[in-house]
Coordinates of C-alpha atoms in Angstrom, one line a residue:
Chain A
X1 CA -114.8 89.8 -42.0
X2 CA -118.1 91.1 -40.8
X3 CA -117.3 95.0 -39.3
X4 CA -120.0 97.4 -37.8
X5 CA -119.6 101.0 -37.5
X6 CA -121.8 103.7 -36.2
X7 CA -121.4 107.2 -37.1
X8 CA -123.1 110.5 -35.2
X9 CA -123.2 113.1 -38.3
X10 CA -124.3 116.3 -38.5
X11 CA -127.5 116.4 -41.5
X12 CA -125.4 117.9 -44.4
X13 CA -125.7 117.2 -47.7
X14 CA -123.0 114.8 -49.2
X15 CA -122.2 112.8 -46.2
X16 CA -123.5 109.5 -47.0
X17 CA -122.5 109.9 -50.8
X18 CA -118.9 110.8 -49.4
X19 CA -119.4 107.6 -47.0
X20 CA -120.7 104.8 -49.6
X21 CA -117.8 105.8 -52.1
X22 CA -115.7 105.7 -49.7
X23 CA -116.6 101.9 -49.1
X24 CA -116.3 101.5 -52.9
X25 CA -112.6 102.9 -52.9
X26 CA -111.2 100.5 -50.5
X27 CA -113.3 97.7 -51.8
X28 CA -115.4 96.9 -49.1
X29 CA -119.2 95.6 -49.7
X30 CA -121.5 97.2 -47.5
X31 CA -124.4 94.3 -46.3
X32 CA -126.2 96.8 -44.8
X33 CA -126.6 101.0 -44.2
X34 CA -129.3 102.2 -42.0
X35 CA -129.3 106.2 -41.7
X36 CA -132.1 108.0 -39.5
X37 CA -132.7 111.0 -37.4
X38 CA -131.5 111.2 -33.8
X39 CA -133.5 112.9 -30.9
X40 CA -131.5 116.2 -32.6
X41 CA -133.2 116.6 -35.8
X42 CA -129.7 118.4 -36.9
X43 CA -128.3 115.1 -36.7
X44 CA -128.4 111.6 -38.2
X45 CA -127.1 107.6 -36.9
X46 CA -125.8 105.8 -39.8
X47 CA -125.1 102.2 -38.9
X48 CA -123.1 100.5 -41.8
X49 CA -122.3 96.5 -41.9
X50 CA -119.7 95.7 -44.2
X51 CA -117.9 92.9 -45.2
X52 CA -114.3 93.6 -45.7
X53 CA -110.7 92.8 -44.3
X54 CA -109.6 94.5 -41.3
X55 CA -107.3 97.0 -43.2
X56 CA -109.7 98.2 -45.4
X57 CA -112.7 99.2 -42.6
X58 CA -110.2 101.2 -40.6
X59 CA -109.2 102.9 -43.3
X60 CA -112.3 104.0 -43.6
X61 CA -113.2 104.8 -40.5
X62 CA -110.4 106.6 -40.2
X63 CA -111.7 108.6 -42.9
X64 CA -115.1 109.0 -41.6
X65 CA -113.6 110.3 -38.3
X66 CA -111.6 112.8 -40.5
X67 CA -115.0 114.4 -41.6
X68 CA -116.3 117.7 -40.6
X69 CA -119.7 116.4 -40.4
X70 CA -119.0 113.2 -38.5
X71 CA -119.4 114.0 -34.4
X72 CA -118.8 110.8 -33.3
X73 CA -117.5 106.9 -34.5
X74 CA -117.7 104.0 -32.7
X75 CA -116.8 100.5 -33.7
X76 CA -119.3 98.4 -32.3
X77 CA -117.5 95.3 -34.0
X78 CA -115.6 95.5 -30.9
X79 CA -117.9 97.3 -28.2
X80 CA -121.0 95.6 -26.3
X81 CA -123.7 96.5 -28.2
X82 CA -127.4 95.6 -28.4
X83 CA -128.3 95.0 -32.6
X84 CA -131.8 95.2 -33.9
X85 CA -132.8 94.4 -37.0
X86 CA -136.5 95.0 -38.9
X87 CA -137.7 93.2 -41.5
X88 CA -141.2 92.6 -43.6
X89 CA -141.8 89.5 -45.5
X90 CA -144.8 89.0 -48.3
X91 CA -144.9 84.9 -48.5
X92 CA -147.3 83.0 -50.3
X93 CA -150.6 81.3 -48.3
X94 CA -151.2 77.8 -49.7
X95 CA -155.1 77.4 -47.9
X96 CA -153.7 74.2 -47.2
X97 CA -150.8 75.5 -45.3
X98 CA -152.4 78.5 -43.2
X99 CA -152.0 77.1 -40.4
X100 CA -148.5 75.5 -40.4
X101 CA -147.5 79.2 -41.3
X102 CA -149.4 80.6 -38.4
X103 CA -147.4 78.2 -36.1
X104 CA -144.2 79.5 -37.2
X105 CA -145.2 83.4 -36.7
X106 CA -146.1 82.4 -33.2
X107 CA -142.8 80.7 -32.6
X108 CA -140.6 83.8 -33.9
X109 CA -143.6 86.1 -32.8
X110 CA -143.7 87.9 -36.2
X111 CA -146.5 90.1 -36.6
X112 CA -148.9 89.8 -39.0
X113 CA -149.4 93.2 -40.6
X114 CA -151.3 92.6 -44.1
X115 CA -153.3 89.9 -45.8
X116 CA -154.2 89.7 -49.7
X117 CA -156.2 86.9 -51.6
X118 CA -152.6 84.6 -52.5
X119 CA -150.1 86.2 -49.8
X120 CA -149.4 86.9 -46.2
X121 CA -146.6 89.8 -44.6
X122 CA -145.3 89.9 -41.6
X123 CA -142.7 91.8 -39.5
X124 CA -140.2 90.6 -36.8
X125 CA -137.7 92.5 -35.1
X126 CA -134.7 91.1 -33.4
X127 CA -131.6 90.0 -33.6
X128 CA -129.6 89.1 -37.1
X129 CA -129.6 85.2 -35.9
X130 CA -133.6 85.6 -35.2
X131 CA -134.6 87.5 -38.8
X132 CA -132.3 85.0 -40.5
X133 CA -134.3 82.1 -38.6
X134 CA -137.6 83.3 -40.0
X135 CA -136.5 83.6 -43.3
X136 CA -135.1 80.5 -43.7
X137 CA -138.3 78.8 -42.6
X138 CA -140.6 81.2 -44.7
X139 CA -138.1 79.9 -48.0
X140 CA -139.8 77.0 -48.7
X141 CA -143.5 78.5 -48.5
X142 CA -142.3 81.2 -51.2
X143 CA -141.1 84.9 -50.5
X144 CA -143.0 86.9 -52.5
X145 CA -140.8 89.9 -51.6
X146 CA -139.0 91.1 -48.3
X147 CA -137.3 94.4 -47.1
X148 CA -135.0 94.3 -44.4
X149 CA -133.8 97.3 -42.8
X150 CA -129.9 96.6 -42.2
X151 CA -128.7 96.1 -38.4
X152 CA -129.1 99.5 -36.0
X153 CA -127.2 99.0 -32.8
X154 CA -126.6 101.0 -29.7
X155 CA -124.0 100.7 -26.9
X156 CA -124.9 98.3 -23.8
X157 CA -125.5 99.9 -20.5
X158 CA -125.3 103.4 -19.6
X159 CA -122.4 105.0 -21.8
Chain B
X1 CA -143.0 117.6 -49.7
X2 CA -141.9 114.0 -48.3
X3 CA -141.6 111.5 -51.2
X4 CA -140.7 107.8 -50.6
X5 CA -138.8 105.4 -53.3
X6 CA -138.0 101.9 -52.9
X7 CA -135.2 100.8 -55.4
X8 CA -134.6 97.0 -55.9
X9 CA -130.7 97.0 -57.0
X10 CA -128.3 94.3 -57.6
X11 CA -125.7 94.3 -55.2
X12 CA -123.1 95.9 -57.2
X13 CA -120.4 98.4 -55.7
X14 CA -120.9 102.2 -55.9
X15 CA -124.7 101.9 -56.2
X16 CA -125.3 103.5 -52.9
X17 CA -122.7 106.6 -53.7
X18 CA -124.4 107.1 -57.2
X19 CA -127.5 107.1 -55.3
X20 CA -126.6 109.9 -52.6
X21 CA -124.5 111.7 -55.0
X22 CA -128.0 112.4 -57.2
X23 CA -130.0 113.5 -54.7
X24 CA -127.4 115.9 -53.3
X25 CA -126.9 117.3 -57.0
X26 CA -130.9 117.7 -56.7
X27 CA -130.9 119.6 -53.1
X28 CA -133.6 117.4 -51.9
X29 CA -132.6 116.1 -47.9
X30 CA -132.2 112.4 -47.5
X31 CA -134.3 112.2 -44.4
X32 CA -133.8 108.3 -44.3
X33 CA -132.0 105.7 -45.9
X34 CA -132.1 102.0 -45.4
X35 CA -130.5 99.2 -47.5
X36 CA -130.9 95.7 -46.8
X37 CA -130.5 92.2 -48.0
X38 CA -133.7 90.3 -49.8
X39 CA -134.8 86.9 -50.3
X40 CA -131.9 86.8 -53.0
X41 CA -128.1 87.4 -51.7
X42 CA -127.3 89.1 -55.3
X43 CA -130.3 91.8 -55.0
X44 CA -130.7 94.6 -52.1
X45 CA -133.6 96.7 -51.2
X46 CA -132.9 100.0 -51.0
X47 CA -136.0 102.2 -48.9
X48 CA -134.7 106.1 -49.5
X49 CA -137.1 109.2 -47.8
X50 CA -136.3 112.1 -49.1
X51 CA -137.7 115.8 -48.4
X52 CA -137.4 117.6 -51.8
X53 CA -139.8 119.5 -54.4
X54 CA -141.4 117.0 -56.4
X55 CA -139.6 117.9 -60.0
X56 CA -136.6 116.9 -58.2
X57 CA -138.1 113.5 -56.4
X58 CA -139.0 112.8 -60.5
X59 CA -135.4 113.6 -61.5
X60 CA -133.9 111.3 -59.0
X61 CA -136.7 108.4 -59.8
X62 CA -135.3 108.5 -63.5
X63 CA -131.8 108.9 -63.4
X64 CA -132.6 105.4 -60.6
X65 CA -134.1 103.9 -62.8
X66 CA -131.6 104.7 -65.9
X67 CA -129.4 102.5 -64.0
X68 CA -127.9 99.3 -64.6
X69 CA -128.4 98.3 -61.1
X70 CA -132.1 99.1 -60.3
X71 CA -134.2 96.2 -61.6
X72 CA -137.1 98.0 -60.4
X73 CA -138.0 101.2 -58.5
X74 CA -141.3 102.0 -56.9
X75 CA -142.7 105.3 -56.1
X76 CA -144.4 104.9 -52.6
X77 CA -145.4 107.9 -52.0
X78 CA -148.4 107.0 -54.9
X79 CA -148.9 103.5 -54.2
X80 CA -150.5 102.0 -51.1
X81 CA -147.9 100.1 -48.5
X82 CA -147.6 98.8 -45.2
X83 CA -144.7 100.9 -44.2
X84 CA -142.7 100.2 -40.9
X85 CA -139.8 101.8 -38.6
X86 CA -137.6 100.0 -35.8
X87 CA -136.1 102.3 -33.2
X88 CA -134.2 101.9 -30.2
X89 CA -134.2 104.4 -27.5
X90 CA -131.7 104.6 -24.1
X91 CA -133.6 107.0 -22.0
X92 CA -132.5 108.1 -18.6
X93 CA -134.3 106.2 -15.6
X94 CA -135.1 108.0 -12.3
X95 CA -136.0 105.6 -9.5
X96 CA -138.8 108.1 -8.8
X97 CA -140.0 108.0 -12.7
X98 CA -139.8 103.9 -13.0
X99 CA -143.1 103.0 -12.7
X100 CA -144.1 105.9 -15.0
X101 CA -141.8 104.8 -17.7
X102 CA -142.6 101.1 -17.7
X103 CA -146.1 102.3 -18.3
X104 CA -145.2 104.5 -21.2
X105 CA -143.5 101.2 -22.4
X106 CA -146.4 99.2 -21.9
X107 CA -148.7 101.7 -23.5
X108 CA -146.9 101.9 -26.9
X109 CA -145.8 98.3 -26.6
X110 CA -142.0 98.8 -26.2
X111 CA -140.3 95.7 -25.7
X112 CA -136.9 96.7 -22.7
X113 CA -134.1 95.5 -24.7
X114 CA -131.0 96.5 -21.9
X115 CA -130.7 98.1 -18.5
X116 CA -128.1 99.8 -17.1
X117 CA -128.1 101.5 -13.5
X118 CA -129.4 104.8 -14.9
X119 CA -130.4 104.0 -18.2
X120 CA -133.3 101.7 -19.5
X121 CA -133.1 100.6 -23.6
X122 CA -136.4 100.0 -25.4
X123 CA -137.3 98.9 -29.2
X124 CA -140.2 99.6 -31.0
X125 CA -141.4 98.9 -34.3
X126 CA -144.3 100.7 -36.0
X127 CA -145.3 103.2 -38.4
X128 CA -143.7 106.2 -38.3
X129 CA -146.3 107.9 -36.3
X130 CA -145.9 105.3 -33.7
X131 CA -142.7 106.2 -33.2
X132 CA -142.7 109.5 -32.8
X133 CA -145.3 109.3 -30.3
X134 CA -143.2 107.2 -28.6
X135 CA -140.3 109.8 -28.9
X136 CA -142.0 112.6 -28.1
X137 CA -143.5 110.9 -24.4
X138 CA -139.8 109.8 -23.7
X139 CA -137.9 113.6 -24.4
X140 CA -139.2 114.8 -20.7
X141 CA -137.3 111.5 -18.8
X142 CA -133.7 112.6 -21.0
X143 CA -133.1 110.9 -24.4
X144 CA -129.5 109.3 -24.1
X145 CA -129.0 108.0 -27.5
X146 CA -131.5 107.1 -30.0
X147 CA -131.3 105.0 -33.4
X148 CA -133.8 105.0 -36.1
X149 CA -134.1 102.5 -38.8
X150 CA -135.2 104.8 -41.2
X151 CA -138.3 103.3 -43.0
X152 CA -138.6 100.4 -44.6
X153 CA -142.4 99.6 -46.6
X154 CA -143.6 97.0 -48.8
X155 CA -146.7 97.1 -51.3
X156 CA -149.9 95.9 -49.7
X157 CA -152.3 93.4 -51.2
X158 CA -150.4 90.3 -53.0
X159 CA -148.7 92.2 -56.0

């Protein structure tokens, strides 16, 4: 099953080492792990997807909440949340095709944001069902290469 | 000095723990990490920003690429790349400050993603000094909660 967590941690060395094996130990695959800096530049968001049973994610959260450095952990697998996700996409540009692949930019209102001779690459933010949606209509132009930066999420409404 | 590797990895587990475990063991500060999916389910993107001196940026690069895993690592910090960062931002709203805000918004194109009754949420996606612009005009109004991305970047031109 697909679980979420979101940890507040204090910026000291080790914690995401300490995090990803923990993932390992209990066999759970992380599908995504996005870590950045907060408004408090002492402290970091890491936002980890993983795909695991039940058991095995709350045993690691668990863990996580047991560490020094975590300040807070929420499970947004079963809070409202708003989810976010970026990603860039190189894909081929057949001449031929230019404009067929301009069409489907507009529809998902990717942004253009570099051009070579042979290739095209775009971003698109939104939700995980959205970023899928371009990719799968970008497939049979030809990905050159792609970088997507795993889910961040925070809390609906004021909390 | 701020250094910027992009590892492509096959999704194996303990990739991410070897990863963090070397650059603590080097002292130099993950300032961001983000892993994510690719055009290929087997094969992940790993973006990693790290503030370290540059002997032990070099250190980490080759012990990355020593590994198994990494099919192919890129040194961004010496290669041109479009490089991109999504963040979302729940900033507190004053009824007296709305109008203020929204233009702030509009200014750096921030797309409202939630509302609540005190509390507006916006995403942005941009280059990193985008965002902190943004940041740094939303601090006076009361920063809430914040999540960054952390960067993600592909190679310009078609290679």
């Amino acid at each position: 099953m697909k679980r979420t967590l979101s940890a507040l941690c204090r910026n000291e060395p080790g914690v995401l080492a300490m995090m990803a094996r923990e993932c390992g130990k209990y066999d759970a695959n992380i599908l995504s792990l996005a870590a950045g800096e907060t408004e408090n530049p002492q402290v970091s968001r890491i936002i980890l997807c993983m795909d695991g049973d039940d058991e095995a994610v709350d045993r690691i959260g668990r863990y996580l909440e047991s560490l020094d450095a975590v300040i807070q952990l929420d499970d947004l697998s079963r809070k409202d949340f708003v989810d976010r996700e970026l990603v860039m996409i190189k894909v081929a540009m057949d001449p031929a095709q230019t404009s067929q692949l301009m069409q489907v930019f507009e529809v998902f209102r990717a942004n253009v944001v570099g051009m070579g001779r042979e290739t095209v690459t775009v971003e698109l933010s939104g939700d995980q069902e959205r970023v899928d949606g371009l990719i799968k209509m970008l497939v049979p132009y030809g990905i050159k290469s792609m970088c997507r930066s795993g889910m961040i999420a925070l809390k609906r409404g004021d909390e």
